[in-house]
Coordinates of C-alpha atoms in Angstrom, one line a residue:
X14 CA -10.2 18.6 2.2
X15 CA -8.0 21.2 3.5
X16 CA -6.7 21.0 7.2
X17 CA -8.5 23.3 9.5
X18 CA -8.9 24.0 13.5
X19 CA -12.0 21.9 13.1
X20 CA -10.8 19.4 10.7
X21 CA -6.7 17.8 11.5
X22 CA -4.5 17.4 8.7
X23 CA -4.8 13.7 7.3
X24 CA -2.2 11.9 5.5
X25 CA -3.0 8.3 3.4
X26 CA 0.0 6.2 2.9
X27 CA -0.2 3.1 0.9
X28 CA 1.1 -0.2 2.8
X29 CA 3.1 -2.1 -0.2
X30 CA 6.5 -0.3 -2.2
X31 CA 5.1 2.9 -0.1
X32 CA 6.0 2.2 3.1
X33 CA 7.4 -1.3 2.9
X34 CA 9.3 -3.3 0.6
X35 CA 7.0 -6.5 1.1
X36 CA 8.8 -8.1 -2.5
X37 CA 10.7 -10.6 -0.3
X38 CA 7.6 -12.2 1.8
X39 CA 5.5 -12.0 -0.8
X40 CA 7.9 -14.0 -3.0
X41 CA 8.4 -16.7 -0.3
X42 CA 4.3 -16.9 0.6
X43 CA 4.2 -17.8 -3.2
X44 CA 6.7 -20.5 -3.6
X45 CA 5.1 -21.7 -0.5
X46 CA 1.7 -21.8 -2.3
X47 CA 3.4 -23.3 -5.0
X48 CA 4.8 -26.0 -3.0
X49 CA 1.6 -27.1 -1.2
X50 CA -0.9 -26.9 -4.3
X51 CA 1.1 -27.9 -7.1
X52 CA 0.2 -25.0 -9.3
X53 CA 3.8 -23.1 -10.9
X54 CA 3.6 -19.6 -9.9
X55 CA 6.3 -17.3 -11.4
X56 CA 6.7 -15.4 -7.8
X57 CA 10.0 -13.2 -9.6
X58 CA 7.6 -11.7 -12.2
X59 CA 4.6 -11.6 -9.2
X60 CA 6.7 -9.4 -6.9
X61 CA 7.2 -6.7 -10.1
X62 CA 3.5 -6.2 -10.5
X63 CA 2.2 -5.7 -7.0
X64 CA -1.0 -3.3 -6.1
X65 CA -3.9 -4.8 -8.1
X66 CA -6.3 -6.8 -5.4
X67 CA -4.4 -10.5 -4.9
X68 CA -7.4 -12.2 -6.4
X69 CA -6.6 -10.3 -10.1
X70 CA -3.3 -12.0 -9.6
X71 CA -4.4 -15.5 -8.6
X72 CA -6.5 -15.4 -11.8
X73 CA -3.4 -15.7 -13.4
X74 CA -2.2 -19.1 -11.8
X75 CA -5.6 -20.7 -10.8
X76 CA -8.7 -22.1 -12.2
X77 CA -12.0 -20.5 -11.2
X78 CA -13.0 -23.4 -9.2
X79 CA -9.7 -22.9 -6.7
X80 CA -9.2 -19.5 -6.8
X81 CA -11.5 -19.4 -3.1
X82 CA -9.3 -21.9 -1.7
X83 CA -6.3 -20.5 -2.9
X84 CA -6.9 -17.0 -1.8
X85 CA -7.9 -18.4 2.0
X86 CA -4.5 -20.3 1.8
X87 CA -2.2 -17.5 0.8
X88 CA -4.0 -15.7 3.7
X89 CA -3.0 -18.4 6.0
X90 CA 0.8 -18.8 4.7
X91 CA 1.2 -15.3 4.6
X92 CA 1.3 -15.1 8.1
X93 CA 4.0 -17.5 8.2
X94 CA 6.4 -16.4 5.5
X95 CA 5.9 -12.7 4.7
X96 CA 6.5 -10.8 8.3
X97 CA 10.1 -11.5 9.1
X98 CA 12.1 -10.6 5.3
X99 CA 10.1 -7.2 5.4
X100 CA 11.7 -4.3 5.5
X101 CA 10.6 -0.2 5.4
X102 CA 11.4 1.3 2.8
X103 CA 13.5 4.6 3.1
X104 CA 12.4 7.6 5.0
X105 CA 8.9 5.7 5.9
X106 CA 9.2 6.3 9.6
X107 CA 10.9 9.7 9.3
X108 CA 7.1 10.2 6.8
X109 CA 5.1 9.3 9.2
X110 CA 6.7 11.3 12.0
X111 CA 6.6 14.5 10.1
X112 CA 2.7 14.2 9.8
X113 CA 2.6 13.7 13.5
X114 CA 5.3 16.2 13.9
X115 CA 2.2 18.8 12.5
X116 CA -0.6 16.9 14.8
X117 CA -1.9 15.0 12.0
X118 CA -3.1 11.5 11.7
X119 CA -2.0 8.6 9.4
X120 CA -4.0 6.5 7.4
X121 CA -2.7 3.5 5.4
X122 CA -5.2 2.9 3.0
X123 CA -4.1 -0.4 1.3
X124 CA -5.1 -3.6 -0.8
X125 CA -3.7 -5.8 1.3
X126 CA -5.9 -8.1 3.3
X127 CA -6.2 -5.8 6.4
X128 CA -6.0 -8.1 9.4
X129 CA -2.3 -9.5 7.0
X130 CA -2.0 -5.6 6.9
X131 CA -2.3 -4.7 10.8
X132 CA 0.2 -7.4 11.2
X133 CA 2.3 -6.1 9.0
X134 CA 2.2 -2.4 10.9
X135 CA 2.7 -3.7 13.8
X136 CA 6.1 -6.2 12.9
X137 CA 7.6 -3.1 11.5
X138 CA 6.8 -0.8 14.5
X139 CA 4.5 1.8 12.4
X140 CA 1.9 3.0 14.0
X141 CA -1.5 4.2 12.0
X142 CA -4.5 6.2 13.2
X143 CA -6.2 4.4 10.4
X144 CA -5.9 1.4 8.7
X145 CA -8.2 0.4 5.7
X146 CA -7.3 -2.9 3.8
X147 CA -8.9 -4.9 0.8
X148 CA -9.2 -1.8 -1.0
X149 CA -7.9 -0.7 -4.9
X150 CA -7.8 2.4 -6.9
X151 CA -11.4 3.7 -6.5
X152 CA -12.3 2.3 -3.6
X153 CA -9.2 3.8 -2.2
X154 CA -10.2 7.0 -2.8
X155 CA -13.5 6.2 -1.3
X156 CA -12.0 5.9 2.0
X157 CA -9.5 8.7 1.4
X158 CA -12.6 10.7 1.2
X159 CA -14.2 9.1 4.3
X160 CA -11.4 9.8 6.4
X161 CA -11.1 13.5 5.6
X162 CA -7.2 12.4 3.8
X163 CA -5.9 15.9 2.3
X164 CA -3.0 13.7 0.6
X165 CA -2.4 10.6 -0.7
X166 CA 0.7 9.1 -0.9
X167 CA 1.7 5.4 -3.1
X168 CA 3.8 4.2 -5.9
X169 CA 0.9 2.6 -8.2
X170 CA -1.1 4.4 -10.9
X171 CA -4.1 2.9 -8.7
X172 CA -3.1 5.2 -6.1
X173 CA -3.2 8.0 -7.9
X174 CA -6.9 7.3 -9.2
X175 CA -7.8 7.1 -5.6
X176 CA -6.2 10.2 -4.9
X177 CA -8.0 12.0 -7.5
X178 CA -11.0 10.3 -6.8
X179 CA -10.9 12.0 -3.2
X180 CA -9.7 15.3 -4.2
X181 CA -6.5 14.5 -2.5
X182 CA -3.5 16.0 -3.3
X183 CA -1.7 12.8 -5.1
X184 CA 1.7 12.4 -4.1
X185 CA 4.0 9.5 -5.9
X186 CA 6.8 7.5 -5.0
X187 CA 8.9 5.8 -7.7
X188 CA 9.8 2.9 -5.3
X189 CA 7.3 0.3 -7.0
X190 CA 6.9 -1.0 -10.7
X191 CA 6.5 3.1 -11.8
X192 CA 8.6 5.6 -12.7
X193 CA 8.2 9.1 -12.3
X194 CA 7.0 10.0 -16.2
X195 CA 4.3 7.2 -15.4
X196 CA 3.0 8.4 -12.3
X197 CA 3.1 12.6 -13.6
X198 CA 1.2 11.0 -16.4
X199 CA -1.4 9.4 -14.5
X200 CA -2.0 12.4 -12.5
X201 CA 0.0 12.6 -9.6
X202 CA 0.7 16.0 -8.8
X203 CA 3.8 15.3 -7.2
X204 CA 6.5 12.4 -7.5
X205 CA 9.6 11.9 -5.0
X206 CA 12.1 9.3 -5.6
X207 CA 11.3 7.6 -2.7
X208 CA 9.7 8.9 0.9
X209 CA 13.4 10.9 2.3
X210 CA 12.3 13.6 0.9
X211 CA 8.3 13.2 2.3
X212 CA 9.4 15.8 5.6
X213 CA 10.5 18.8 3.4
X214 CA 7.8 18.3 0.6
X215 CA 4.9 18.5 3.4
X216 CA 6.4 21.3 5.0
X217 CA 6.4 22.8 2.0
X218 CA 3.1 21.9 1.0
X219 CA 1.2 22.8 4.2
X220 CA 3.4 26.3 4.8
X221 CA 3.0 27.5 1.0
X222 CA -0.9 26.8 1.4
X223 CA -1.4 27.8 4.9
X224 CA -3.3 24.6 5.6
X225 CA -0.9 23.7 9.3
X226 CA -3.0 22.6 12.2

């Protein structure tokens, strides 16, 4: 959906290796999980495959039967461990000022638990007009769509089927466990190395195709 008088310009950020580097909290909320339940959890070769809904990666360390119980507890421990070693990634707040810069609005559209995810926002001083959470791929897109997003912007092949998925324009960063080959192949129809060079590719973007607010 093209930016118009009627209708602002809307840009979807993904929380996770788009914005932040979250490896470091999510590593310690897992050893912490680890060391209350128990169960080994390999949290080096967790933090290299992050994007897929936590439950999928539970699956991998947890019965059936505890999987509710250990979802709830990450939840809680999260809270505790993941805030404070989390850092934004390059050029995120200089990203999110340029959409302002061009009176848009920000939406991070994320699988993160949302409530884990507001948190998160608000340690690192990022403000969003939007904030989605519990969402993958698809369902992504689904809210891309809802909110009107024109672009889409993550590092996981699930965030460019979301894009698609909401005829957004699908914008990759090769700051997560993809490189750029991988996310052109999947679809995106453009990849930066990482989001320093977000402010001159949407100025770019919205002056080549006369979309500015």
């Amino acid at each position: 959906m093209p930016a118009t008088p009627d209708v602002p310009l809307t840009v979807g950020f993904d929380l996770d290796m788009t914005l932040l580097d979250t490896r470091p909290g999510i590593r310690a909320t897992y050893l912490a999980l680890f060391a209350e339940t128990g169960v080994f959890i390999d949290a080096d070769l967790v933090v290299t495959r992050l994007g897929p809904p936590l439950l999928d990666e539970l699956r991998n360390w947890f019965p059936a039967e505890q999987l509710p119980a250990a979802l709830d507890r990450y939840r809680e421990l999260y809270r505790d461990h993941a805030f404070a070693p989390t850092v934004a990634l390059p050029g995120a707040y200089a990203a999110v000022e340029a959409v302002r810069a061009r009176g848009g609005r920000v939406a991070v559209i994320t699988g993160k638990y949302e409530p884990n995810a507001r948190l998160h926002l608000e340690h690192a001083g990022l403000h969003a007009d939007v904030l989605a959470g519990d969402l993958w791929a698809e369902s992504k897109g689904e809210a891309l769509r809802e909110h009107g997003a024109s672009v889409y912007v993550g590092d996981h092949l699930g965030d460019i089927r979301g894009a698609r998925l909401a005829g957004a324009v699908a914008v990759g960063v090769a700051t997560g466990p993809y490189g750029a080959d991988e996310l052109l192949a999947a679809g995106a129809d453009v990849v930066l190395a990482d989001l320093t060079a977000f402010p001159d590719w949407l100025a770019g973007h919205l002056d080549g195709v006369g979309v500015t607010p």
